[in-house]
Amino acid sequence: MRKWIGYSGLGLFAIGGCILAFWLIANDRASDSTTRARTRAESHRTPIQLSLTYPPDGASFPPEIAPPTFRWEERGTDADEWRIMFHFQDRDRPESFVSRATHWKPADADWGRIKRRSRERPTEVTVEGYRRAEPQRTLSSGRVSICTSQDEVGAPLFFREVNLPFMTAVKDPAAHIRWRFGEVSSKGPPPIVLEKLPVCGNCHSFSADGGTLAMEVDSGNDKAAYAIAPVEEEIVLNPHKLITWADYRREDNEKTFGLLCQASPDGRYVVGTVKDRALAVYRPELAFSQLFFLVKGILAIYDREREAFRSLPGADDPQYVQTNGTWSPDGKSIVFARSRSRAYDPPSLRHVDTVLVPQREADEFLHGGRKFMYDLYRIPFNGGRGGKAEPVQGAANNGMSNYFPKFSPDGKWIVFCKAKSFMLLQPDSELYIIPAEGGEARRLRCNTSRMNSWHSWSPNGKWLVFSSKAYSVYTQLLLTRIDERGESTPAVVLENFTEEKRAANIPEFVNTDPGAIRKIEEAFLDDTNYLRAGDEFRKQGEYHNAIRWYRRALEINPDNAAVHVNWGISLLALGKVPEAGARLEQAIRLKPDLPEAHCSLGMVLRQQNRLAEAAASYEKSLRLKPDFALAHLHLGTLLLDLGKFDRAIEHLTKAVELDPGDPFAHFNLGAACGRTQDPQRAAVHFTNALQRDGDFVPALVSLALIRATSEDVALRDGEEAVQLASRACQLTHNGSPDALYALAAAYAEAGRPSDAASMAERAIRTAEATGNHRLAATAQRLLEFCRQQMEAPPTIRGNGGQSEPARKED
């Protein structure tokens, strides 16, 4: 029985093994079948959508354009190679190419065939992603339609190339701004025709026949200088080719910039903005590093034949801004931008000796939400006699800001910009088209997602070039085709037109051949130009660079006293006091009646503790220029330090009247009032200082102490004192004993003795470490008083937590 059982067991195991083997084989076959089925399913699965980011669907390329770069985004697959296929309508075989990156640029010969076969025929471009190991398996797919226009651009482009942020270029235009001129067929950046200009050059225009160039330039000491020159291979901008818009009613003694000008179609006239003021703010970010728009100005005409200026009646109302004039092709009318609200000319700017609105005055536009919008108006030219200006239907009173009108060469259309507010360089700026006589505004199809502006028509009226930031923070030039109905195509990029990390703007088609301009050379620069170039660096605190330009100025004219003055000021800022004094004394030898030299020498003498001589220098400056705000400020401050409070208040009050935007003048006047036991007036001027510079630490500390310690109960406000002193401590990183003491006193006034005691201890330590033993002793008395307050029963801490010792020791 046992033997049988054994054999029977072996038999069962054998049978079981056969079953197991059969099951494994069957399972393997099923697994293979499932795998094959899965593979077939995956090979027929709908590919993931691939996004072609460039060119846009429906784009039309000019026939002479250089090969573009096709770009796409691949997401959600492990594709490592892509097929780019062109399906044409000529029924011939498609063109197919391969790329191992998510971008591809056709070779010249391939692009030539593509353009030829897509001429006026929509061509489907398909990009498919796959793995090289399985090329038959499509993982992703996307497509767009493009075509090549039969219409050539037919004209070269003139444009400006600039480094960003724009503040960098403004400080050193010679290093960062240049102009190029070339065809859209360029495979690289077109030739540079103008560079190394150490002064600003801005908007330009050409006459309709391409024979005249007009361009804003700075010349000498004149921001309103303007160059007008015949177009030739080598254009020389010499003084004979310069005018200045400041010559318009110079006797008014009112500054002029001369902005947004344009030459007439026949080149005889120029329309420009005079008696203007602009709001200009420079920011550190790359994308939109400049805010610039006009808040004051009227239109004027310069007649080249008569060499005369006159305002344009109907566009010369000083209550509004009238700017950005553009001529109709026949020269019979001008369309311009007119502000919807009154010009911005507050009393605080009446004594500001600049055509730019100071940034502190621009806060209500930058941070206060104030808008400034424009409408388009049309006015007859009438040989310069003007007429009645009428709003342009479709580009006025539409709740938006309307600007930059440009007529089509045949006079049929106007393309202009619309944005929520302001003018120029607006992120939301878009291009709209209206019939030239006015009508319904249509948004052009070419608009991109970010900034569309600075547009110009090709001379044949078939293409529009404009600037955009859709594909880069560095502004690029784009092209769109405009048909006879005013319809546009999605825009294509002139991707080769700029070098890396440079922006392209102010593009303009020129009705001439590509070799018409090979070089533009300046021949008007003198010592004053280099002086102003140095001043731009000095204003930014870059004194070594400023001195470099001052040295160039003196190489041309060693006797330029103003250069010696500003060089001396730069040396003083660098702590080189004796060298600064020598420069300023040389300036006085050259020009004894220069008030700026005497005022600056006074600063040097004060640094050398020669106080009586310093006062004499300031007084000499004021005898030469009684309304010299800076001299009043420095003399008043010196008298304050000498304890001559009444005379100090007299001069500081004058400084505030002459330059109400100067926070230092307000602060020092407040300090003088405080010393004469007039805390109410002191508080007013400390507040004024902070309104002009909210981070002015001495004003924060001084006003906080008044709010915390004044004997006048009406002036005390513990909570405001805490806010002011806390901001001062934050700005000084808790390193200022004055700010720490002010915060301790503020806490005491606010009824927070524990916080006051803690802050007083910090003030004592910091004051002792910096050698300010007097303040340390004052803070110690405040600390002892706060401890008494903390130890007293709650019902008898008294005075609402107000610190009597803190008030007495202010």
CSV table of N, CA, C and O in Angstrom, one decimal, residues 272-374:
chain,number,residue,atom,x,y,z
A,272,GLY,N,6.4,119.2,-35.3
A,272,GLY,CA,6.9,118.7,-34.1
A,272,GLY,C,6.2,119.3,-32.9
A,272,GLY,O,5.4,120.2,-33.0
A,273,THR,N,6.6,118.8,-31.7
A,273,THR,CA,6.0,119.2,-30.4
A,273,THR,C,6.9,120.2,-29.8
A,273,THR,O,8.1,120.0,-29.6
A,274,VAL,N,6.4,121.4,-29.3
A,274,VAL,CA,7.1,122.4,-28.7
A,274,VAL,C,6.5,122.8,-27.4
A,274,VAL,O,5.3,122.4,-27.1
A,275,LYS,N,7.2,123.5,-26.5
A,275,LYS,CA,6.8,123.9,-25.2
A,275,LYS,C,6.2,122.7,-24.5
A,275,LYS,O,5.2,122.7,-23.8
A,276,ASP,N,7.0,121.6,-24.6
A,276,ASP,CA,6.5,120.3,-24.1
A,276,ASP,C,7.2,119.9,-22.8
A,276,ASP,O,8.2,120.4,-22.4
A,277,ARG,N,6.5,118.9,-22.2
A,277,ARG,CA,7.0,118.3,-21.0
A,277,ARG,C,6.6,116.8,-21.1
A,277,ARG,O,5.5,116.5,-21.5
A,278,ALA,N,7.6,115.9,-20.7
A,278,ALA,CA,7.4,114.5,-20.8
A,278,ALA,C,7.5,113.9,-19.5
A,278,ALA,O,8.3,114.3,-18.6
A,279,LEU,N,6.7,112.8,-19.2
A,279,LEU,CA,6.9,112.0,-18.1
A,279,LEU,C,7.8,110.8,-18.5
A,279,LEU,O,7.4,110.0,-19.4
A,280,ALA,N,8.9,110.7,-17.9
A,280,ALA,CA,9.9,109.6,-18.2
A,280,ALA,C,10.3,108.9,-16.9
A,280,ALA,O,10.8,109.5,-16.0
A,281,VAL,N,10.0,107.6,-16.9
A,281,VAL,CA,10.4,106.8,-15.7
A,281,VAL,C,11.2,105.6,-16.2
A,281,VAL,O,10.7,104.9,-17.2
A,282,TYR,N,12.4,105.3,-15.7
A,282,TYR,CA,13.2,104.2,-16.1
A,282,TYR,C,13.1,103.2,-15.0
A,282,TYR,O,13.3,103.4,-13.8
A,283,ARG,N,12.9,101.9,-15.4
A,283,ARG,CA,12.8,100.8,-14.5
A,283,ARG,C,13.9,99.8,-14.7
A,283,ARG,O,14.4,99.7,-15.8
A,284,PRO,N,14.2,99.0,-13.7
A,284,PRO,CA,15.3,98.0,-13.9
A,284,PRO,C,14.9,96.7,-14.7
A,284,PRO,O,15.8,96.1,-15.2
A,285,GLU,N,13.6,96.4,-14.8
A,285,GLU,CA,13.2,95.2,-15.5
A,285,GLU,C,13.4,95.3,-17.0
A,285,GLU,O,13.4,96.4,-17.5
A,286,LEU,N,13.6,94.2,-17.6
A,286,LEU,CA,13.9,94.2,-19.1
A,286,LEU,C,12.7,94.5,-19.9
A,286,LEU,O,12.8,95.2,-20.9
A,287,ALA,N,11.6,93.8,-19.6
A,287,ALA,CA,10.5,93.8,-20.6
A,287,ALA,C,10.0,95.2,-20.9
A,287,ALA,O,9.8,95.6,-22.0
A,288,PHE,N,9.7,96.0,-19.8
A,288,PHE,CA,9.2,97.3,-20.0
A,288,PHE,C,9.9,98.3,-19.1
A,288,PHE,O,9.5,98.6,-18.0
A,289,SER,N,11.1,98.6,-19.5
A,289,SER,CA,12.1,99.4,-18.7
A,289,SER,C,11.9,100.9,-18.8
A,289,SER,O,12.7,101.6,-18.2
A,290,GLN,N,11.0,101.3,-19.6
A,290,GLN,CA,10.8,102.8,-19.7
A,290,GLN,C,9.3,103.1,-19.8
A,290,GLN,O,8.5,102.4,-20.6
A,291,LEU,N,8.8,104.1,-19.1
A,291,LEU,CA,7.5,104.7,-19.3
A,291,LEU,C,7.7,106.1,-19.8
A,291,LEU,O,8.4,106.9,-19.1
A,292,PHE,N,7.2,106.5,-20.9
A,292,PHE,CA,7.5,107.8,-21.5
A,292,PHE,C,6.2,108.2,-22.3
A,292,PHE,O,5.8,107.5,-23.2
A,293,PHE,N,5.7,109.4,-21.9
A,293,PHE,CA,4.6,110.0,-22.6
A,293,PHE,C,4.6,111.5,-22.4
A,293,PHE,O,5.1,111.9,-21.3
A,294,LEU,N,4.0,112.2,-23.3
A,294,LEU,CA,3.9,113.7,-23.1
A,294,LEU,C,2.7,114.1,-22.3
A,294,LEU,O,1.6,113.6,-22.5
A,295,VAL,N,3.0,115.1,-21.4
A,295,VAL,CA,1.9,115.6,-20.6
A,295,VAL,C,1.7,117.1,-20.8
A,295,VAL,O,0.8,117.7,-20.2
A,296,LYS,N,2.4,117.6,-21.8
A,296,LYS,CA,2.3,119.0,-22.1
A,296,LYS,C,2.9,119.3,-23.5
A,296,LYS,O,3.9,118.6,-23.8
A,297,GLY,N,2.3,120.2,-24.3
A,297,GLY,CA,2.9,120.5,-25.5
A,297,GLY,C,1.9,120.9,-26.6
A,297,GLY,O,0.7,120.5,-26.5
A,298,ILE,N,2.4,121.6,-27.6
A,298,ILE,CA,1.6,122.0,-28.7
A,298,ILE,C,2.3,121.7,-30.0
A,298,ILE,O,3.5,121.4,-30.0
A,299,LEU,N,1.6,121.7,-31.1
A,299,LEU,CA,2.3,121.4,-32.4
A,299,LEU,C,2.8,122.7,-33.1
A,299,LEU,O,2.2,123.7,-33.0
A,300,ALA,N,4.0,122.6,-33.7
A,300,ALA,CA,4.6,123.7,-34.4
A,300,ALA,C,5.1,123.1,-35.7
A,300,ALA,O,5.3,121.9,-35.9
A,301,ILE,N,5.3,124.0,-36.7
A,301,ILE,CA,5.7,123.7,-38.0
A,301,ILE,C,7.1,124.4,-38.3
A,301,ILE,O,7.2,125.6,-38.0
A,302,TYR,N,8.0,123.7,-38.8
A,302,TYR,CA,9.3,124.3,-39.3
A,302,TYR,C,9.3,124.3,-40.8
A,302,TYR,O,9.1,123.2,-41.4
A,303,ASP,N,9.4,125.4,-41.4
A,303,ASP,CA,9.5,125.6,-42.9
A,303,ASP,C,10.9,125.7,-43.3
A,303,ASP,O,11.6,126.7,-43.0
A,304,ARG,N,11.4,124.7,-44.0
A,304,ARG,CA,12.8,124.6,-44.4
A,304,ARG,C,13.2,125.7,-45.4
A,304,ARG,O,14.3,126.2,-45.4
A,305,GLU,N,12.3,126.0,-46.3
A,305,GLU,CA,12.6,127.1,-47.3
A,305,GLU,C,12.7,128.4,-46.6
A,305,GLU,O,13.6,129.2,-46.9
A,306,ARG,N,11.8,128.7,-45.7
A,306,ARG,CA,11.9,130.1,-45.0
A,306,ARG,C,12.7,130.0,-43.8
A,306,ARG,O,12.9,131.1,-43.2
A,307,GLU,N,13.1,128.8,-43.3
A,307,GLU,CA,13.9,128.7,-42.1
A,307,GLU,C,13.2,129.4,-40.9
A,307,GLU,O,13.8,130.2,-40.2
A,308,ALA,N,11.9,129.1,-40.8
A,308,ALA,CA,11.1,129.7,-39.8
A,308,ALA,C,10.2,128.7,-39.1
A,308,ALA,O,9.8,127.7,-39.6
A,309,PHE,N,9.9,129.1,-37.8
A,309,PHE,CA,9.0,128.3,-37.0
A,309,PHE,C,7.7,129.0,-36.8
A,309,PHE,O,7.6,130.3,-36.8
A,310,ARG,N,6.6,128.3,-36.7
A,310,ARG,CA,5.3,128.9,-36.3
A,310,ARG,C,4.4,127.8,-35.7
A,310,ARG,O,4.6,126.6,-36.0
A,311,SER,N,3.6,128.2,-34.8
A,311,SER,CA,2.6,127.2,-34.2
A,311,SER,C,1.6,126.8,-35.3
A,311,SER,O,1.4,127.5,-36.3
A,312,LEU,N,1.0,125.7,-35.1
A,312,LEU,CA,-0.1,125.2,-36.1
A,312,LEU,C,-1.4,125.6,-35.5
A,312,LEU,O,-1.9,124.9,-34.6
A,313,PRO,N,-2.1,126.7,-35.9
A,313,PRO,CA,-3.4,127.1,-35.4
A,313,PRO,C,-4.4,125.9,-35.4
A,313,PRO,O,-4.5,125.3,-36.5
A,314,GLY,N,-5.0,125.7,-34.3
A,314,GLY,CA,-6.0,124.6,-34.2
A,314,GLY,C,-5.4,123.4,-33.5
A,314,GLY,O,-6.1,122.5,-33.0
A,315,ALA,N,-4.1,123.4,-33.3
A,315,ALA,CA,-3.4,122.4,-32.6
A,315,ALA,C,-2.4,123.0,-31.7
A,315,ALA,O,-1.3,122.4,-31.4
A,316,ASP,N,-2.7,124.2,-31.2
A,316,ASP,CA,-1.7,124.9,-30.3
A,316,ASP,C,-2.4,125.5,-29.1
A,316,ASP,O,-2.0,126.5,-28.5
A,317,ASP,N,-3.4,124.7,-28.5
A,317,ASP,CA,-4.0,125.1,-27.3
A,317,ASP,C,-3.2,124.6,-26.1
A,317,ASP,O,-3.1,123.4,-25.9
A,318,PRO,N,-2.6,125.5,-25.3
A,318,PRO,CA,-1.7,125.0,-24.2
A,318,PRO,C,-2.4,124.3,-23.1
A,318,PRO,O,-1.8,123.7,-22.2
A,319,GLN,N,-3.7,124.4,-23.1
A,319,GLN,CA,-4.5,123.7,-22.1
A,319,GLN,C,-4.5,122.2,-22.3
A,319,GLN,O,-4.8,121.4,-21.3
A,320,TYR,N,-4.2,121.7,-23.5
A,320,TYR,CA,-4.2,120.3,-23.8
A,320,TYR,C,-2.8,119.9,-24.4
A,320,TYR,O,-2.1,120.8,-24.9
A,321,VAL,N,-2.6,118.6,-24.5
A,321,VAL,CA,-1.4,118.1,-25.1
A,321,VAL,C,-1.7,117.8,-26.6
A,321,VAL,O,-2.7,117.2,-26.9
A,322,GLN,N,-0.9,118.4,-27.5
A,322,GLN,CA,-1.1,118.1,-28.9
A,322,GLN,C,0.3,117.7,-29.4
A,322,GLN,O,1.2,118.4,-29.4
A,323,THR,N,0.4,116.4,-29.9
A,323,THR,CA,1.7,115.8,-30.2
A,323,THR,C,1.5,114.7,-31.2
A,323,THR,O,0.4,114.4,-31.7
A,324,ASN,N,2.6,114.1,-31.6
A,324,ASN,CA,2.6,112.9,-32.4
A,324,ASN,C,1.9,113.1,-33.8
A,324,ASN,O,1.1,112.3,-34.3
A,325,GLY,N,2.2,114.3,-34.4
A,325,GLY,CA,1.6,114.6,-35.7
A,325,GLY,C,2.1,113.7,-36.8
A,325,GLY,O,3.3,113.4,-36.9
A,326,THR,N,1.2,113.4,-37.8
A,326,THR,CA,1.6,112.6,-39.0
A,326,THR,C,0.9,113.2,-40.2
A,326,THR,O,-0.3,113.5,-40.1
A,327,TRP,N,1.6,113.2,-41.3
A,327,TRP,CA,1.1,113.8,-42.5
A,327,TRP,C,0.3,112.8,-43.3
A,327,TRP,O,0.6,111.7,-43.4
A,328,SER,N,-0.8,113.3,-44.0
A,328,SER,CA,-1.5,112.6,-45.0
A,328,SER,C,-0.5,112.5,-46.2
A,328,SER,O,0.3,113.4,-46.4
A,329,PRO,N,-0.6,111.5,-47.0
A,329,PRO,CA,0.3,111.3,-48.2
A,329,PRO,C,0.3,112.5,-49.1
A,329,PRO,O,1.4,112.8,-49.7
A,330,ASP,N,-0.8,113.2,-49.2
A,330,ASP,CA,-0.8,114.4,-50.1
A,330,ASP,C,-0.3,115.7,-49.4
A,330,ASP,O,-0.3,116.8,-50.0
A,331,GLY,N,0.0,115.6,-48.1
A,331,GLY,CA,0.5,116.7,-47.3
A,331,GLY,C,-0.6,117.8,-47.0
A,331,GLY,O,-0.2,118.8,-46.5
A,332,LYS,N,-1.8,117.5,-47.2
A,332,LYS,CA,-2.9,118.5,-47.0
A,332,LYS,C,-3.5,118.5,-45.6
A,332,LYS,O,-4.2,119.4,-45.3
A,333,SER,N,-3.2,117.4,-44.9
A,333,SER,CA,-3.8,117.4,-43.5
A,333,SER,C,-2.8,116.7,-42.6
A,333,SER,O,-1.9,116.0,-43.0
A,334,ILE,N,-3.0,116.9,-41.3
A,334,ILE,CA,-2.2,116.2,-40.3
A,334,ILE,C,-3.1,115.6,-39.3
A,334,ILE,O,-4.1,116.2,-38.8
A,335,VAL,N,-2.8,114.4,-38.9
A,335,VAL,CA,-3.6,113.7,-37.9
A,335,VAL,C,-2.6,113.6,-36.7
A,335,VAL,O,-1.4,113.3,-36.8
A,336,PHE,N,-3.1,114.0,-35.5
A,336,PHE,CA,-2.3,114.0,-34.3
A,336,PHE,C,-3.0,113.5,-33.1
A,336,PHE,O,-4.2,113.3,-33.1
A,337,ALA,N,-2.2,113.3,-32.0
A,337,ALA,CA,-2.8,112.8,-30.7
A,337,ALA,C,-3.0,114.0,-29.8
A,337,ALA,O,-2.1,114.9,-29.6
A,338,ARG,N,-4.2,114.1,-29.3
A,338,ARG,CA,-4.6,115.2,-28.4
A,338,ARG,C,-5.1,114.6,-27.1
A,338,ARG,O,-5.9,113.7,-27.0
A,339,SER,N,-4.6,115.1,-26.0
A,339,SER,CA,-4.9,114.6,-24.7
A,339,SER,C,-6.4,114.8,-24.4
A,339,SER,O,-7.0,115.9,-24.7
A,340,ARG,N,-7.0,113.8,-23.8
A,340,ARG,CA,-8.4,114.0,-23.4
A,340,ARG,C,-8.6,114.9,-22.2
A,340,ARG,O,-9.6,115.6,-22.1
A,341,SER,N,-7.7,114.8,-21.3
A,341,SER,CA,-7.7,115.7,-20.1
A,341,SER,C,-6.8,116.9,-20.3
A,341,SER,O,-6.0,116.9,-21.3
A,342,ARG,N,-6.8,117.8,-19.5
A,342,ARG,CA,-5.9,119.0,-19.6
A,342,ARG,C,-4.5,118.6,-19.4
A,342,ARG,O,-4.2,117.6,-18.8
A,343,ALA,N,-3.6,119.4,-19.9
A,343,ALA,CA,-2.2,119.2,-19.8
A,343,ALA,C,-1.8,119.1,-18.3
A,343,ALA,O,-2.4,119.8,-17.5
A,344,TYR,N,-0.8,118.3,-18.0
A,344,TYR,CA,-0.3,118.2,-16.6
A,344,TYR,C,0.8,119.2,-16.4
A,344,TYR,O,1.9,119.1,-16.8
A,345,ASP,N,0.4,120.3,-15.6
A,345,ASP,CA,1.3,121.3,-15.4
A,345,ASP,C,1.0,121.9,-14.0
A,345,ASP,O,0.7,123.1,-13.8
A,346,PRO,N,1.2,121.1,-12.9
A,346,PRO,CA,0.9,121.5,-11.6
A,346,PRO,C,1.9,122.6,-11.1
A,346,PRO,O,3.0,122.7,-11.6
A,347,PRO,N,1.4,123.4,-10.1
A,347,PRO,CA,2.3,124.5,-9.6
A,347,PRO,C,3.7,124.0,-9.2
A,347,PRO,O,4.7,124.7,-9.3
A,348,SER,N,3.7,122.8,-8.7
A,348,SER,CA,5.0,122.2,-8.2
A,348,SER,C,6.1,122.1,-9.2
A,348,SER,O,7.2,121.9,-9.0
A,349,LEU,N,5.6,122.1,-10.5
A,349,LEU,CA,6.6,121.9,-11.6
A,349,LEU,C,6.9,123.3,-12.3
A,349,LEU,O,7.8,123.3,-13.2
A,350,ARG,N,6.3,124.4,-11.8
A,350,ARG,CA,6.5,125.6,-12.5
A,350,ARG,C,8.0,126.1,-12.4
A,350,ARG,O,8.5,126.8,-13.3
A,351,HIS,N,8.7,125.7,-11.4
A,351,HIS,CA,10.1,126.1,-11.2
A,351,HIS,C,11.1,125.0,-11.5
A,351,HIS,O,12.3,125.1,-11.3
A,352,VAL,N,10.6,123.9,-12.0
A,352,VAL,CA,11.5,122.8,-12.4
A,352,VAL,C,12.1,123.0,-13.7
A,352,VAL,O,11.4,123.2,-14.7
A,353,ASP,N,13.4,123.2,-13.7
A,353,ASP,CA,14.1,123.6,-14.9
A,353,ASP,C,14.5,122.4,-15.8
A,353,ASP,O,15.7,122.1,-16.0
A,354,THR,N,13.5,121.6,-16.2
A,354,THR,CA,13.7,120.4,-17.0
A,354,THR,C,12.4,120.2,-17.8
A,354,THR,O,11.3,120.6,-17.3
A,355,VAL,N,12.6,119.5,-18.9
A,355,VAL,CA,11.4,119.1,-19.7
A,355,VAL,C,10.9,117.8,-19.3
A,355,VAL,O,9.9,117.3,-19.8
A,356,LEU,N,11.5,117.1,-18.3
A,356,LEU,CA,11.0,115.9,-17.8
A,356,LEU,C,10.4,116.0,-16.4
A,356,LEU,O,10.9,116.8,-15.6
A,357,VAL,N,9.3,115.4,-16.2
A,357,VAL,CA,8.6,115.4,-15.0
A,357,VAL,C,9.4,114.6,-14.0
A,357,VAL,O,9.7,113.4,-14.2
A,358,PRO,N,9.8,115.1,-12.8
A,358,PRO,CA,10.6,114.3,-11.9
A,358,PRO,C,9.8,113.1,-11.4
A,358,PRO,O,8.6,113.2,-11.3
A,359,GLN,N,10.5,112.0,-11.1
A,359,GLN,CA,9.8,110.8,-10.8
A,359,GLN,C,8.9,110.9,-9.6
A,359,GLN,O,7.8,110.3,-9.5
A,360,ARG,N,9.3,111.8,-8.6
A,360,ARG,CA,8.5,111.9,-7.4
A,360,ARG,C,7.1,112.6,-7.8
A,360,ARG,O,6.1,112.4,-7.1
A,361,GLU,N,7.1,113.4,-8.9
A,361,GLU,CA,5.9,114.0,-9.3
A,361,GLU,C,5.0,113.0,-10.1
A,361,GLU,O,3.9,113.3,-10.4
A,362,ALA,N,5.6,111.9,-10.6
A,362,ALA,CA,4.9,111.0,-11.4
A,362,ALA,C,4.2,109.9,-10.7
A,362,ALA,O,3.6,109.0,-11.3
A,363,ASP,N,4.3,109.9,-9.3
A,363,ASP,CA,3.8,108.8,-8.5
A,363,ASP,C,2.3,108.6,-8.7
A,363,ASP,O,1.8,107.5,-8.7
A,364,GLU,N,1.5,109.7,-8.9
A,364,GLU,CA,0.1,109.6,-9.1
A,364,GLU,C,-0.3,108.8,-10.4
A,364,GLU,O,-1.3,108.2,-10.5
A,365,PHE,N,0.6,108.8,-11.4
A,365,PHE,CA,0.4,108.0,-12.6
A,365,PHE,C,1.0,106.6,-12.4
A,365,PHE,O,0.4,105.7,-12.9
A,366,LEU,N,2.1,106.5,-11.7
A,366,LEU,CA,2.7,105.2,-11.5
A,366,LEU,C,2.0,104.3,-10.5
A,366,LEU,O,1.8,103.1,-10.6
A,367,HIS,N,1.6,105.0,-9.4
A,367,HIS,CA,1.1,104.2,-8.2
A,367,HIS,C,-0.3,104.7,-7.8
A,367,HIS,O,-1.0,104.0,-7.1
A,368,GLY,N,-0.7,105.8,-8.3
A,368,GLY,CA,-2.0,106.4,-7.8
A,368,GLY,C,-3.2,106.0,-8.8
A,368,GLY,O,-4.3,106.4,-8.5
A,369,GLY,N,-2.9,105.3,-9.8
A,369,GLY,CA,-3.9,104.9,-10.7
A,369,GLY,C,-4.4,106.0,-11.7
A,369,GLY,O,-5.4,105.7,-12.4
A,370,ARG,N,-3.8,107.1,-11.7
A,370,ARG,CA,-4.2,108.2,-12.6
A,370,ARG,C,-3.9,107.8,-14.1
A,370,ARG,O,-2.8,107.4,-14.4
A,371,LYS,N,-4.9,108.0,-15.0
A,371,LYS,CA,-4.7,107.7,-16.4
A,371,LYS,C,-4.4,109.0,-17.1
A,371,LYS,O,-4.7,110.1,-16.7
A,372,PHE,N,-3.8,108.8,-18.3
A,372,PHE,CA,-3.6,110.0,-19.2
A,372,PHE,C,-3.8,109.4,-20.6
A,372,PHE,O,-3.0,108.6,-21.1
A,373,MET,N,-4.9,109.9,-21.2
A,373,MET,CA,-5.3,109.3,-22.5
A,373,MET,C,-5.4,110.3,-23.6
A,373,MET,O,-5.5,111.5,-23.4
A,374,TYR,N,-5.3,109.8,-24.8
A,374,TYR,CA,-5.2,110.7,-26.0
A,374,TYR,C,-6.3,110.2,-27.0
A,374,TYR,O,-6.7,109.0,-27.1
